[in-house]
């Protein structure tokens, strides 16, 4: 065999297995690049999602803190014994207005109820009506207060023949001043509303006693007994 023939035979044929492997190497290299790009892209996407979730959580915390500091959602102030009763001027059933000064020099019972013509509020108003003459004899006036409009109060009065004046505080001014407006819970939901409360004001215009979270049964009798003891 000549030298030229030996040189030609030493070259690797293009169709041999070695040639195929060599030809596949560049293609394998180009195939790995998209995989790396996908992993990098997935990493960036995860970081972006994490940042977005963190931002949303921070926004929720900020909103929560703003709601907590909102005066409208703050707890109602508590009256204490001996404190001067807050002044008020509000419309009453039958027309006209009622003020704290109208009852200067006499004891005054203020019972705050959530809603006219509901079962508990009806029993409470009927009990105070039943004892109206006894309260008068004890030198004590009685007023019922809720956020119902006057028409609802008058309908409530007429339906149950109530004998105590009913005050309408639709703007919650008196309710808030006397601590009868605040957070309530029902079926797992928290909302603002009227807290069933009774306040006994002495003849000197100062708070004598406050009943909170009132249980209706026997309540009017208990308030009468306290008024008589003064």
Coordinates of C-alpha atoms in Angstrom, one line a residue:
X1 CA 0.0 0.0 0.0
X2 CA 1.4 3.4 -0.9
X3 CA 1.9 6.3 1.5
X4 CA -1.0 8.2 0.0
X5 CA -3.3 5.3 0.4
X6 CA -2.3 4.9 4.0
X7 CA -2.9 8.6 4.7
X8 CA -6.4 8.4 3.2
X9 CA -7.3 5.3 5.1
X10 CA -6.2 6.8 8.5
X11 CA -8.9 9.5 8.2
X12 CA -12.1 8.8 10.1
X13 CA -15.0 8.1 7.7
X14 CA -17.8 10.6 8.0
X15 CA -20.3 7.8 8.5
X16 CA -18.4 6.0 11.3
X17 CA -19.7 6.0 15.0
X18 CA -16.9 8.3 16.1
X19 CA -17.9 10.8 13.5
X20 CA -21.5 10.7 14.5
X21 CA -20.6 11.3 18.2
X22 CA -18.4 14.2 17.2
X23 CA -21.2 15.7 15.1
X24 CA -23.7 15.3 18.0
X25 CA -21.6 17.2 20.5
X26 CA -22.4 20.7 19.3
X27 CA -26.1 19.9 19.1
X28 CA -26.1 18.5 22.6
X29 CA -24.4 21.7 23.8
X30 CA -27.0 23.9 22.1
X31 CA -29.8 21.8 23.7
X32 CA -28.6 22.5 27.2
X33 CA -28.7 26.2 26.8
X34 CA -32.5 26.5 26.7
X35 CA -32.8 24.4 29.8
X36 CA -30.5 26.7 31.7
X37 CA -32.5 29.7 30.4
X38 CA -35.7 28.1 31.5
X39 CA -34.3 27.5 35.0
X40 CA -33.1 31.0 35.3
X41 CA -36.5 32.3 34.1
X42 CA -38.3 30.1 36.6
X43 CA -36.1 31.4 39.4
X44 CA -36.8 35.0 38.4
X45 CA -40.5 34.2 38.2
X46 CA -40.5 32.7 41.7
X47 CA -38.7 35.7 43.1
X48 CA -41.2 38.1 41.4
X49 CA -44.2 36.1 42.8
X50 CA -42.6 36.1 46.3
X51 CA -42.1 39.9 46.2
X52 CA -45.7 40.4 45.0
X53 CA -47.0 38.2 47.8
X54 CA -44.9 40.0 50.4
X55 CA -46.2 43.4 49.0
X56 CA -49.8 42.1 49.3
X57 CA -49.2 41.0 52.9
X58 CA -47.7 44.3 53.8
X59 CA -50.7 46.1 52.3
X60 CA -53.1 44.0 54.3
X61 CA -51.2 44.7 57.5
X62 CA -51.2 48.4 56.7
X63 CA -55.0 48.4 56.0
X64 CA -55.6 46.4 59.3
X65 CA -53.6 49.0 61.3
X66 CA -55.5 51.8 59.7
X67 CA -58.8 50.2 60.5
X68 CA -57.7 49.7 64.1
X69 CA -56.7 53.3 64.5
X70 CA -59.9 54.5 62.8
X71 CA -61.9 56.5 65.4
X72 CA -65.1 55.1 64.0
X73 CA -64.1 51.5 64.8
X74 CA -62.6 52.3 68.2
X75 CA -64.2 50.9 71.4
X76 CA -67.0 53.0 72.9
X77 CA -65.9 55.1 75.9
X78 CA -66.9 53.8 79.4
X79 CA -68.8 56.0 81.8
X80 CA -67.7 55.7 85.4
X81 CA -69.6 56.3 88.6
X82 CA -69.4 59.9 89.7
X83 CA -68.7 61.2 86.2
X84 CA -70.9 64.1 84.9
X85 CA -73.5 62.7 82.5
X86 CA -73.0 63.9 78.9
X87 CA -75.4 66.5 77.7
X88 CA -77.8 65.6 74.9
X89 CA -80.6 67.1 72.8
X90 CA -82.6 64.7 70.6
X91 CA -86.1 64.3 69.1
X92 CA -88.6 62.1 70.8
X93 CA -91.8 60.3 69.9
X94 CA -94.8 62.5 69.5
X95 CA -92.7 65.5 68.6
X96 CA -90.4 67.9 70.4
X97 CA -87.0 67.4 71.9
X98 CA -85.6 66.0 75.1
X99 CA -82.4 67.3 76.8
X100 CA -80.5 66.3 79.9
X101 CA -81.2 69.7 81.5
X102 CA -85.0 69.0 81.2
X103 CA -84.5 66.6 84.1
X104 CA -82.3 68.7 86.3
X105 CA -82.9 68.0 90.0
X106 CA -84.4 64.6 89.5
X107 CA -83.0 61.1 88.9
X108 CA -83.0 59.8 85.4
X109 CA -82.9 56.3 83.9
X110 CA -81.6 56.0 80.3
X111 CA -82.1 52.6 78.8
X112 CA -80.4 52.0 75.4
X113 CA -81.9 49.3 73.3
X114 CA -80.7 47.9 69.9
X115 CA -83.9 48.0 67.8
X116 CA -87.5 48.8 68.2
X117 CA -90.1 46.0 68.2
X118 CA -87.6 43.2 68.5
X119 CA -88.3 40.5 71.2
X120 CA -85.8 41.6 73.8
X121 CA -86.3 45.3 73.3
X122 CA -90.0 44.9 73.4
X123 CA -89.9 43.1 76.8
X124 CA -87.5 45.6 78.2
X125 CA -89.7 48.6 77.1
X126 CA -92.9 46.9 78.5
X127 CA -91.2 46.3 81.8
X128 CA -90.1 49.9 82.2
X129 CA -93.7 50.9 81.2
X130 CA -95.1 48.6 83.8
X131 CA -93.0 50.2 86.5
X132 CA -93.5 53.8 85.3
X133 CA -95.6 54.9 88.2
X134 CA -93.2 53.3 90.7
X135 CA -90.3 55.2 89.1
X136 CA -92.2 58.5 89.3
X137 CA -92.9 57.9 93.0
X138 CA -89.1 57.4 93.4
X139 CA -88.5 60.8 91.8
X140 CA -87.0 59.2 88.7
X141 CA -87.8 59.8 85.0
X142 CA -87.2 57.1 82.4
X143 CA -86.2 57.5 78.7
X144 CA -85.7 54.8 76.1
X145 CA -83.1 55.4 73.4
X146 CA -82.2 53.7 70.1
X147 CA -81.1 54.6 66.6
X148 CA -84.5 54.0 65.1
X149 CA -86.2 56.9 63.2
X150 CA -89.1 58.6 64.9
X151 CA -91.7 56.8 62.8
X152 CA -90.4 53.5 63.9
X153 CA -90.3 54.6 67.5
X154 CA -93.9 55.8 67.4
X155 CA -95.1 52.6 65.7
X156 CA -93.3 50.7 68.4
X157 CA -95.0 52.8 71.1
X158 CA -98.5 52.4 69.7
X159 CA -98.2 48.7 69.0
X160 CA -97.2 47.9 72.6
X161 CA -98.9 50.8 74.4
X162 CA -95.6 52.0 75.8
X163 CA -95.7 54.7 78.5
X164 CA -92.1 55.9 78.5
X165 CA -90.7 58.6 76.1
X166 CA -88.7 57.1 73.2
X167 CA -85.7 59.1 71.8
X168 CA -84.3 58.8 68.3
X169 CA -80.5 59.0 68.0
X170 CA -79.9 58.2 64.3
X171 CA -76.5 59.8 64.3
X172 CA -75.3 57.8 67.3
X173 CA -74.1 60.9 69.1
X174 CA -75.7 60.2 72.5
X175 CA -75.2 56.4 72.0
X176 CA -71.4 57.0 71.6
X177 CA -71.2 59.6 74.5
X178 CA -72.8 57.1 76.9
X179 CA -70.8 54.1 75.7
X180 CA -73.8 52.3 74.2
X181 CA -72.3 52.1 70.7
X182 CA -69.5 49.7 69.9
X183 CA -68.3 46.4 68.4
X184 CA -70.7 43.5 68.4
X185 CA -70.3 39.9 67.2
X186 CA -72.9 37.7 65.6
X187 CA -72.4 34.4 63.6
X188 CA -68.6 35.1 63.6
X189 CA -68.9 38.6 62.1
X190 CA -67.9 41.7 63.9
X191 CA -69.8 45.0 63.3
X192 CA -70.7 48.2 65.1
X193 CA -74.1 48.5 66.8
X194 CA -76.0 49.4 69.9
X195 CA -74.9 47.7 73.1
X196 CA -77.8 47.1 75.4
X197 CA -76.9 49.5 78.3
X198 CA -78.7 51.3 81.1
X199 CA -77.4 54.4 82.9
X200 CA -78.8 55.8 86.1
X201 CA -78.1 59.5 86.6
X202 CA -78.5 61.1 90.0
X203 CA -80.3 64.3 90.8
X204 CA -77.0 66.1 90.8
X205 CA -76.4 65.2 87.1
X206 CA -73.7 62.6 87.8
X207 CA -73.6 59.0 86.8
X208 CA -74.7 56.7 89.7
X209 CA -74.5 53.3 88.0
X210 CA -74.0 51.8 84.6
X211 CA -75.4 48.4 83.5
X212 CA -73.7 46.9 80.5
X213 CA -74.6 43.8 78.4
X214 CA -78.0 43.9 80.0
X215 CA -80.1 40.8 80.5
X216 CA -83.7 41.9 80.0
X217 CA -85.5 39.6 82.5
X218 CA -85.8 41.4 85.9
X219 CA -83.6 44.3 84.8
X220 CA -86.2 47.1 85.1
X221 CA -87.0 45.9 88.7
X222 CA -83.3 46.0 89.6
X223 CA -82.9 49.5 88.3
X224 CA -86.0 50.6 90.2
X225 CA -84.6 49.1 93.4
X226 CA -81.3 51.1 92.9
X227 CA -83.2 54.3 92.2
X228 CA -85.2 53.9 95.4
X229 CA -82.1 53.4 97.4
X230 CA -80.7 56.8 96.5

